[in-house]
């Protein structure tokens, strides 16, 4: 595994791979790697000949300087975690390789970014879209791997690749969970022991709510029950708890097409997100076959 910090050095290497007819996969990350990221690396190894993991803590996607400052920087342990995975390159660009002097371009995606995390984190998805476009171009990737835990991000990146005619295929990979169901996130480490015990309520309540909706309970009633259950479990303030269409992320009040439940919720000063699919409800038929007299 080579560690590369300059895009010119990366380009030299990707060009040799290209000449040999090899395909390239990329896993973009901001470091603080956990099993969720490593599952993306596994998927990339299976899907492409060469694998690049990028590690760049992107200042443009943070809403507050404080949050950016507190973000864990664990370059050495990240590199050590990647060692057994047999990747080709860990690309850790210097800031000026991404945002050189005079950089003045922002990619802004409308629609998909308006609700959910976009509503509470203004400018976040502009920062994500801009850096992801740069990383896909710098790595010359055929495929890029993103986790479904950040489902809105995944849809934003898909839109970006389609709208800008990028050649990279965007691959969504399932959320990896702890044994008790909590979605893996670097933020989980910031929970104290009591909060860590409470946190699996998120997935439990989402699962029950998805099931209730699938069985025909009205969406507003199911969401109200979910709010009560989360409060009873000791969870904190809810940023959003929505049923939204998949993949357009439009708000839904009836489960009449494929959808997902999305949540962002506070616990112990930590904001946690998760989502689960909800298949379209099957209307319960009251028709009975008529028996001949
Ligand atoms: O999901 C992340 O870690 C980041 O948003 C990403 C995709 C690496 C862009 O900075």
PDB file of N, CA, C and O in Angstrom, residues 5 11 17-18 28-29 34 53 99 113 145 156 163 170 174 197 248 250 262 267 271:
ATOM      1  N   UNK A   5       0.407  11.714  -1.603  1.00  0.00           N
ATOM      2  CA  UNK A   5      -0.160  12.992  -1.135  1.00  0.00           C
ATOM      3  C   UNK A   5      -0.307  14.015  -2.253  1.00  0.00           C
ATOM      4  O   UNK A   5      -0.837  15.101  -2.030  1.00  0.00           O
ATOM      5  N   UNK A  11      -1.707  10.497 -10.472  1.00  0.00           N
ATOM      6  CA  UNK A  11      -2.014  10.414 -11.901  1.00  0.00           C
ATOM      7  C   UNK A  11      -1.004   9.528 -12.632  1.00  0.00           C
ATOM      8  O   UNK A  11      -1.361   8.700 -13.480  1.00  0.00           O
ATOM      9  N   UNK A  17      -1.749   1.978 -14.657  1.00  0.00           N
ATOM     10  CA  UNK A  17      -2.812   0.969 -14.535  1.00  0.00           C
ATOM     11  C   UNK A  17      -3.683   0.971 -15.783  1.00  0.00           C
ATOM     12  O   UNK A  17      -4.057  -0.070 -16.296  1.00  0.00           O
ATOM     13  N   UNK A  18      -4.006   2.175 -16.239  1.00  0.00           N
ATOM     14  CA  UNK A  18      -4.846   2.301 -17.432  1.00  0.00           C
ATOM     15  C   UNK A  18      -4.188   1.620 -18.638  1.00  0.00           C
ATOM     16  O   UNK A  18      -4.846   0.901 -19.385  1.00  0.00           O
ATOM     17  N   UNK A  28     -13.991   6.867  -0.990  1.00  0.00           N
ATOM     18  CA  UNK A  28     -13.683   8.170  -0.378  1.00  0.00           C
ATOM     19  C   UNK A  28     -14.035   8.165   1.111  1.00  0.00           C
ATOM     20  O   UNK A  28     -15.112   7.698   1.489  1.00  0.00           O
ATOM     21  N   UNK A  29     -13.133   8.649   1.959  1.00  0.00           N
ATOM     22  CA  UNK A  29     -13.396   8.698   3.411  1.00  0.00           C
ATOM     23  C   UNK A  29     -12.809   9.984   3.992  1.00  0.00           C
ATOM     24  O   UNK A  29     -11.985  10.653   3.362  1.00  0.00           O
ATOM     25  N   UNK A  34     -13.807   2.655  10.428  1.00  0.00           N
ATOM     26  CA  UNK A  34     -14.422   1.583  11.224  1.00  0.00           C
ATOM     27  C   UNK A  34     -14.877   0.484  10.254  1.00  0.00           C
ATOM     28  O   UNK A  34     -14.647   0.583   9.029  1.00  0.00           O
ATOM     29  N   UNK A  53      -8.059   4.175  -1.519  1.00  0.00           N
ATOM     30  CA  UNK A  53      -8.869   4.759  -0.445  1.00  0.00           C
ATOM     31  C   UNK A  53      -8.393   6.196  -0.293  1.00  0.00           C
ATOM     32  O   UNK A  53      -7.179   6.447  -0.255  1.00  0.00           O
ATOM     33  N   UNK A  99      -8.029  22.146  -2.849  1.00  0.00           N
ATOM     34  CA  UNK A  99      -8.468  23.545  -2.961  1.00  0.00           C
ATOM     35  C   UNK A  99      -7.247  24.442  -3.167  1.00  0.00           C
ATOM     36  O   UNK A  99      -6.777  25.095  -2.226  1.00  0.00           O
ATOM     37  N   UNK A 113     -31.199  17.769  -1.869  1.00  0.00           N
ATOM     38  CA  UNK A 113     -30.438  18.285  -0.712  1.00  0.00           C
ATOM     39  C   UNK A 113     -31.286  19.185   0.190  1.00  0.00           C
ATOM     40  O   UNK A 113     -30.778  19.716   1.183  1.00  0.00           O
ATOM     41  N   UNK A 145     -17.439   3.741  -4.058  1.00  0.00           N
ATOM     42  CA  UNK A 145     -18.242   2.979  -3.083  1.00  0.00           C
ATOM     43  C   UNK A 145     -18.646   3.878  -1.909  1.00  0.00           C
ATOM     44  O   UNK A 145     -17.790   4.511  -1.287  1.00  0.00           O
ATOM     45  N   UNK A 156     -27.234  12.005  -3.526  1.00  0.00           N
ATOM     46  CA  UNK A 156     -26.648  13.254  -4.027  1.00  0.00           C
ATOM     47  C   UNK A 156     -25.463  12.927  -4.950  1.00  0.00           C
ATOM     48  O   UNK A 156     -25.311  13.502  -6.038  1.00  0.00           O
ATOM     49  N   UNK A 163     -25.466  13.921 -13.603  1.00  0.00           N
ATOM     50  CA  UNK A 163     -25.625  15.261 -14.181  1.00  0.00           C
ATOM     51  C   UNK A 163     -24.341  15.771 -14.821  1.00  0.00           C
ATOM     52  O   UNK A 163     -24.385  16.524 -15.781  1.00  0.00           O
ATOM     53  N   UNK A 170     -21.481   4.724  -9.401  1.00  0.00           N
ATOM     54  CA  UNK A 170     -21.608   4.889  -7.939  1.00  0.00           C
ATOM     55  C   UNK A 170     -22.268   3.636  -7.373  1.00  0.00           C
ATOM     56  O   UNK A 170     -23.358   3.251  -7.789  1.00  0.00           O
ATOM     57  N   UNK A 174     -24.565  -1.809   1.802  1.00  0.00           N
ATOM     58  CA  UNK A 174     -25.433  -1.833   2.987  1.00  0.00           C
ATOM     59  C   UNK A 174     -24.771  -1.262   4.239  1.00  0.00           C
ATOM     60  O   UNK A 174     -23.549  -1.374   4.407  1.00  0.00           O
ATOM     61  N   UNK A 197     -25.721   2.255  25.714  1.00  0.00           N
ATOM     62  CA  UNK A 197     -26.743   1.229  25.987  1.00  0.00           C
ATOM     63  C   UNK A 197     -28.098   1.633  25.425  1.00  0.00           C
ATOM     64  O   UNK A 197     -28.906   0.775  25.053  1.00  0.00           O
ATOM     65  N   UNK A 248     -36.110   9.403  -4.689  1.00  0.00           N
ATOM     66  CA  UNK A 248     -36.212  10.859  -4.874  1.00  0.00           C
ATOM     67  C   UNK A 248     -36.175  11.646  -3.563  1.00  0.00           C
ATOM     68  O   UNK A 248     -36.014  12.857  -3.555  1.00  0.00           O
ATOM     69  N   UNK A 250     -38.529  12.486  -1.638  1.00  0.00           N
ATOM     70  CA  UNK A 250     -39.693  13.351  -1.388  1.00  0.00           C
ATOM     71  C   UNK A 250     -40.435  12.857  -0.148  1.00  0.00           C
ATOM     72  O   UNK A 250     -40.574  11.644   0.053  1.00  0.00           O
ATOM     73  N   UNK A 262     -36.214   7.736   7.667  1.00  0.00           N
ATOM     74  CA  UNK A 262     -34.952   8.435   7.953  1.00  0.00           C
ATOM     75  C   UNK A 262     -35.029   9.081   9.325  1.00  0.00           C
ATOM     76  O   UNK A 262     -36.045   9.707   9.657  1.00  0.00           O
ATOM     77  N   UNK A 267     -28.311  12.231  21.142  1.00  0.00           N
ATOM     78  CA  UNK A 267     -28.149  11.412  22.340  1.00  0.00           C
ATOM     79  C   UNK A 267     -26.811  11.805  22.957  1.00  0.00           C
ATOM     80  O   UNK A 267     -25.782  11.743  22.260  1.00  0.00           O
ATOM     81  N   UNK A 271     -25.101  13.647  17.550  1.00  0.00           N
ATOM     82  CA  UNK A 271     -26.191  13.522  16.579  1.00  0.00           C
ATOM     83  C   UNK A 271     -25.985  12.235  15.774  1.00  0.00           C
ATOM     84  O   UNK A 271     -24.962  12.062  15.114  1.00  0.00           O
TER      85      UNK A 271
END
